[in-house]
Amino acid sequence: MSDEVATRLPIRPSPYEYALELLQRGVALVCLVEGIAYWVRLLGFFEGAAWRFDLMPFYWQAAAVPLAVLFPFAAVGLWMLASWGPVVWFLCAAAEIGMYGFFPELYGRHHLIIAFHAVVALCYAVLRLLLYIERRRAAD
């Protein structure tokens, strides 16, 4: 087979690469939903003091505004499989874990959100480790 033909053959992604792509795209959809939820909270679509920016306590304002911007940004990066997508998601996850894990008296208890972020981080780390091992074996 000539070099020209070999360069035109598609390279199939490994199962780990495919799983990582699916994980990132799934998390991207969740990030988009969370971003929209924060925007709904900021714009005041629902009645209540915690559902309108001008009536929110300062600590909610300080948390909701950056997350309303960063979650959709993370969703775009994760969907495009860009290298900065997981980094932005990690910032959002760390913020929510800090909010709901360390300050439940202010933000409430949301164990499901904390568990989701922990599971996603673990799955991402395991898949990246498996990809690293696979590439090391292929290089040897």
PDB file of C-alpha atoms in Angstrom:
ATOM      1  CA  MET A   1       0.000   0.000   0.000  1.00  0.00           C
ATOM      2  CA  SER A   2       1.393   3.385  -0.953  1.00  0.00           C
ATOM      3  CA  ASP A   3       1.834   6.258   1.462  1.00  0.00           C
ATOM      4  CA  GLU A   4      -0.877   8.197  -0.363  1.00  0.00           C
ATOM      5  CA  VAL A   5      -3.479   5.489   0.218  1.00  0.00           C
ATOM      6  CA  ALA A   6      -2.402   5.004   3.829  1.00  0.00           C
ATOM      7  CA  THR A   7      -2.878   8.681   4.608  1.00  0.00           C
ATOM      8  CA  ARG A   8      -6.432   8.618   3.258  1.00  0.00           C
ATOM      9  CA  LEU A   9      -7.597   5.698   5.406  1.00  0.00           C
ATOM     10  CA  PRO A  10      -9.621   6.850   8.399  1.00  0.00           C
ATOM     11  CA  ILE A  11      -8.120   6.136  11.786  1.00  0.00           C
ATOM     12  CA  ARG A  12     -10.654   4.479  14.039  1.00  0.00           C
ATOM     13  CA  PRO A  13     -10.783   5.848  17.563  1.00  0.00           C
ATOM     14  CA  SER A  14     -10.094   3.422  20.353  1.00  0.00           C
ATOM     15  CA  PRO A  15     -12.959   2.389  22.627  1.00  0.00           C
ATOM     16  CA  TYR A  16     -11.527   4.641  25.339  1.00  0.00           C
ATOM     17  CA  GLU A  17     -11.469   7.652  23.023  1.00  0.00           C
ATOM     18  CA  TYR A  18     -15.032   6.928  21.979  1.00  0.00           C
ATOM     19  CA  ALA A  19     -16.139   6.573  25.622  1.00  0.00           C
ATOM     20  CA  LEU A  20     -14.410   9.838  26.527  1.00  0.00           C
ATOM     21  CA  GLU A  21     -16.152  11.580  23.633  1.00  0.00           C
ATOM     22  CA  LEU A  22     -19.535  10.261  24.773  1.00  0.00           C
ATOM     23  CA  LEU A  23     -18.817  11.302  28.362  1.00  0.00           C
ATOM     24  CA  GLN A  24     -17.846  14.816  27.329  1.00  0.00           C
ATOM     25  CA  ARG A  25     -20.872  15.255  25.087  1.00  0.00           C
ATOM     26  CA  GLY A  26     -23.222  13.949  27.774  1.00  0.00           C
ATOM     27  CA  VAL A  27     -21.737  16.290  30.365  1.00  0.00           C
ATOM     28  CA  ALA A  28     -22.022  19.101  27.818  1.00  0.00           C
ATOM     29  CA  LEU A  29     -25.780  18.592  27.663  1.00  0.00           C
ATOM     30  CA  VAL A  30     -26.014  18.610  31.457  1.00  0.00           C
ATOM     31  CA  CYS A  31     -23.906  21.793  31.581  1.00  0.00           C
ATOM     32  CA  LEU A  32     -26.213  23.460  29.083  1.00  0.00           C
ATOM     33  CA  VAL A  33     -29.250  22.573  31.198  1.00  0.00           C
ATOM     34  CA  GLU A  34     -27.531  23.821  34.361  1.00  0.00           C
ATOM     35  CA  GLY A  35     -26.536  27.050  32.634  1.00  0.00           C
ATOM     36  CA  ILE A  36     -30.104  27.622  31.501  1.00  0.00           C
ATOM     37  CA  ALA A  37     -31.317  26.905  35.038  1.00  0.00           C
ATOM     38  CA  TYR A  38     -28.990  29.563  36.422  1.00  0.00           C
ATOM     39  CA  TRP A  39     -30.175  32.058  33.784  1.00  0.00           C
ATOM     40  CA  VAL A  40     -33.803  31.275  34.660  1.00  0.00           C
ATOM     41  CA  ARG A  41     -32.964  31.988  38.283  1.00  0.00           C
ATOM     42  CA  LEU A  42     -31.223  35.262  37.421  1.00  0.00           C
ATOM     43  CA  LEU A  43     -33.925  36.545  35.099  1.00  0.00           C
ATOM     44  CA  GLY A  44     -36.748  35.914  37.555  1.00  0.00           C
ATOM     45  CA  PHE A  45     -39.131  33.663  35.651  1.00  0.00           C
ATOM     46  CA  PHE A  46     -40.565  32.340  38.904  1.00  0.00           C
ATOM     47  CA  GLU A  47     -41.906  34.040  41.997  1.00  0.00           C
ATOM     48  CA  GLY A  48     -39.787  34.175  45.130  1.00  0.00           C
ATOM     49  CA  ALA A  49     -36.814  36.018  46.532  1.00  0.00           C
ATOM     50  CA  ALA A  50     -34.284  33.410  45.423  1.00  0.00           C
ATOM     51  CA  TRP A  51     -35.588  33.483  41.847  1.00  0.00           C
ATOM     52  CA  ARG A  52     -34.821  37.072  40.877  1.00  0.00           C
ATOM     53  CA  PHE A  53     -31.398  38.682  40.792  1.00  0.00           C
ATOM     54  CA  ASP A  54     -32.331  41.923  42.509  1.00  0.00           C
ATOM     55  CA  LEU A  55     -34.017  40.065  45.382  1.00  0.00           C
ATOM     56  CA  MET A  56     -31.317  37.419  45.873  1.00  0.00           C
ATOM     57  CA  PRO A  57     -28.956  37.553  48.815  1.00  0.00           C
ATOM     58  CA  PHE A  58     -25.436  38.649  47.877  1.00  0.00           C
ATOM     59  CA  TYR A  59     -23.949  35.164  48.225  1.00  0.00           C
ATOM     60  CA  TRP A  60     -26.417  33.811  45.647  1.00  0.00           C
ATOM     61  CA  GLN A  61     -25.701  36.705  43.303  1.00  0.00           C
ATOM     62  CA  ALA A  62     -21.961  36.084  43.606  1.00  0.00           C
ATOM     63  CA  ALA A  63     -22.394  32.380  42.807  1.00  0.00           C
ATOM     64  CA  ALA A  64     -25.167  32.442  40.207  1.00  0.00           C
ATOM     65  CA  VAL A  65     -23.724  35.032  37.838  1.00  0.00           C
ATOM     66  CA  PRO A  66     -20.389  33.307  37.125  1.00  0.00           C
ATOM     67  CA  LEU A  67     -22.051  29.896  36.892  1.00  0.00           C
ATOM     68  CA  ALA A  68     -24.699  31.218  34.487  1.00  0.00           C
ATOM     69  CA  VAL A  69     -21.865  32.291  32.181  1.00  0.00           C
ATOM     70  CA  LEU A  70     -19.427  29.423  32.740  1.00  0.00           C
ATOM     71  CA  PHE A  71     -21.804  26.462  32.423  1.00  0.00           C
ATOM     72  CA  PRO A  72     -22.847  27.233  28.813  1.00  0.00           C
ATOM     73  CA  PHE A  73     -19.208  28.042  28.020  1.00  0.00           C
ATOM     74  CA  ALA A  74     -18.187  24.648  29.438  1.00  0.00           C
ATOM     75  CA  ALA A  75     -20.960  22.989  27.426  1.00  0.00           C
ATOM     76  CA  VAL A  76     -19.587  24.421  24.189  1.00  0.00           C
ATOM     77  CA  GLY A  77     -16.028  23.363  25.023  1.00  0.00           C
ATOM     78  CA  LEU A  78     -17.076  19.865  26.021  1.00  0.00           C
ATOM     79  CA  TRP A  79     -19.282  19.398  22.958  1.00  0.00           C
ATOM     80  CA  MET A  80     -16.479  20.518  20.639  1.00  0.00           C
ATOM     81  CA  LEU A  81     -14.073  18.203  22.497  1.00  0.00           C
ATOM     82  CA  ALA A  82     -11.796  21.190  23.036  1.00  0.00           C
ATOM     83  CA  SER A  83      -9.012  20.870  25.572  1.00  0.00           C
ATOM     84  CA  TRP A  84     -10.361  23.806  27.601  1.00  0.00           C
ATOM     85  CA  GLY A  85     -13.871  22.309  27.954  1.00  0.00           C
ATOM     86  CA  PRO A  86     -13.057  19.970  30.858  1.00  0.00           C
ATOM     87  CA  VAL A  87     -11.097  22.767  32.550  1.00  0.00           C
ATOM     88  CA  VAL A  88     -14.096  25.111  32.522  1.00  0.00           C
ATOM     89  CA  TRP A  89     -16.366  22.273  33.636  1.00  0.00           C
ATOM     90  CA  PHE A  90     -13.969  21.588  36.529  1.00  0.00           C
ATOM     91  CA  LEU A  91     -14.255  25.238  37.621  1.00  0.00           C
ATOM     92  CA  CYS A  92     -18.052  24.978  37.587  1.00  0.00           C
ATOM     93  CA  ALA A  93     -18.015  21.637  39.412  1.00  0.00           C
ATOM     94  CA  ALA A  94     -15.616  22.942  42.051  1.00  0.00           C
ATOM     95  CA  ALA A  95     -17.825  25.984  42.590  1.00  0.00           C
ATOM     96  CA  GLU A  96     -20.975  23.892  43.001  1.00  0.00           C
ATOM     97  CA  ILE A  97     -19.238  21.374  45.262  1.00  0.00           C
ATOM     98  CA  GLY A  98     -18.040  24.281  47.366  1.00  0.00           C
ATOM     99  CA  MET A  99     -21.491  25.845  47.447  1.00  0.00           C
ATOM    100  CA  TYR A 100     -23.537  22.763  48.214  1.00  0.00           C
ATOM    101  CA  GLY A 101     -20.906  20.783  50.098  1.00  0.00           C
ATOM    102  CA  PHE A 102     -19.281  23.367  52.331  1.00  0.00           C
ATOM    103  CA  PHE A 103     -22.039  25.981  52.661  1.00  0.00           C
ATOM    104  CA  PRO A 104     -25.317  24.025  52.800  1.00  0.00           C
ATOM    105  CA  GLU A 105     -26.771  26.507  55.270  1.00  0.00           C
ATOM    106  CA  LEU A 106     -26.566  29.189  52.559  1.00  0.00           C
ATOM    107  CA  TYR A 107     -27.185  27.294  49.319  1.00  0.00           C
ATOM    108  CA  GLY A 108     -29.055  24.225  50.499  1.00  0.00           C
ATOM    109  CA  ARG A 109     -28.177  20.554  50.356  1.00  0.00           C
ATOM    110  CA  HIS A 110     -27.894  19.094  46.878  1.00  0.00           C
ATOM    111  CA  HIS A 111     -26.189  15.753  47.308  1.00  0.00           C
ATOM    112  CA  LEU A 112     -27.173  14.639  43.814  1.00  0.00           C
ATOM    113  CA  ILE A 113     -25.255  17.510  42.196  1.00  0.00           C
ATOM    114  CA  ILE A 114     -22.184  16.789  44.316  1.00  0.00           C
ATOM    115  CA  ALA A 115     -22.385  13.075  43.499  1.00  0.00           C
ATOM    116  CA  PHE A 116     -22.825  13.799  39.780  1.00  0.00           C
ATOM    117  CA  HIS A 117     -19.736  15.988  39.661  1.00  0.00           C
ATOM    118  CA  ALA A 118     -17.704  13.432  41.635  1.00  0.00           C
ATOM    119  CA  VAL A 119     -18.762  10.549  39.368  1.00  0.00           C
ATOM    120  CA  VAL A 120     -18.029  12.537  36.211  1.00  0.00           C
ATOM    121  CA  ALA A 121     -14.604  13.567  37.520  1.00  0.00           C
ATOM    122  CA  LEU A 122     -13.798   9.960  38.420  1.00  0.00           C
ATOM    123  CA  CYS A 123     -14.959   8.632  35.031  1.00  0.00           C
ATOM    124  CA  TYR A 124     -12.985  11.323  33.224  1.00  0.00           C
ATOM    125  CA  ALA A 125      -9.825  10.579  35.222  1.00  0.00           C
ATOM    126  CA  VAL A 126     -10.131   6.825  34.642  1.00  0.00           C
ATOM    127  CA  LEU A 127     -10.689   7.236  30.904  1.00  0.00           C
ATOM    128  CA  ARG A 128      -7.750   9.638  30.585  1.00  0.00           C
ATOM    129  CA  LEU A 129      -5.542   7.177  32.506  1.00  0.00           C
ATOM    130  CA  LEU A 130      -6.630   4.289  30.270  1.00  0.00           C
ATOM    131  CA  LEU A 131      -5.912   6.402  27.177  1.00  0.00           C
ATOM    132  CA  TYR A 132      -2.471   7.264  28.541  1.00  0.00           C
ATOM    133  CA  ILE A 133      -1.682   3.600  29.189  1.00  0.00           C
ATOM    134  CA  GLU A 134      -2.964   2.607  25.751  1.00  0.00           C
ATOM    135  CA  ARG A 135      -0.828   5.240  24.015  1.00  0.00           C
ATOM    136  CA  ARG A 136       2.257   4.262  26.030  1.00  0.00           C
ATOM    137  CA  ARG A 137       1.813   0.631  24.972  1.00  0.00           C
ATOM    138  CA  ALA A 138       1.336   1.649  21.340  1.00  0.00           C
ATOM    139  CA  ALA A 139       4.496   3.767  21.447  1.00  0.00           C
ATOM    140  CA  ASP A 140       6.627   0.897  22.777  1.00  0.00           C
TER     141      ASP A 140
END
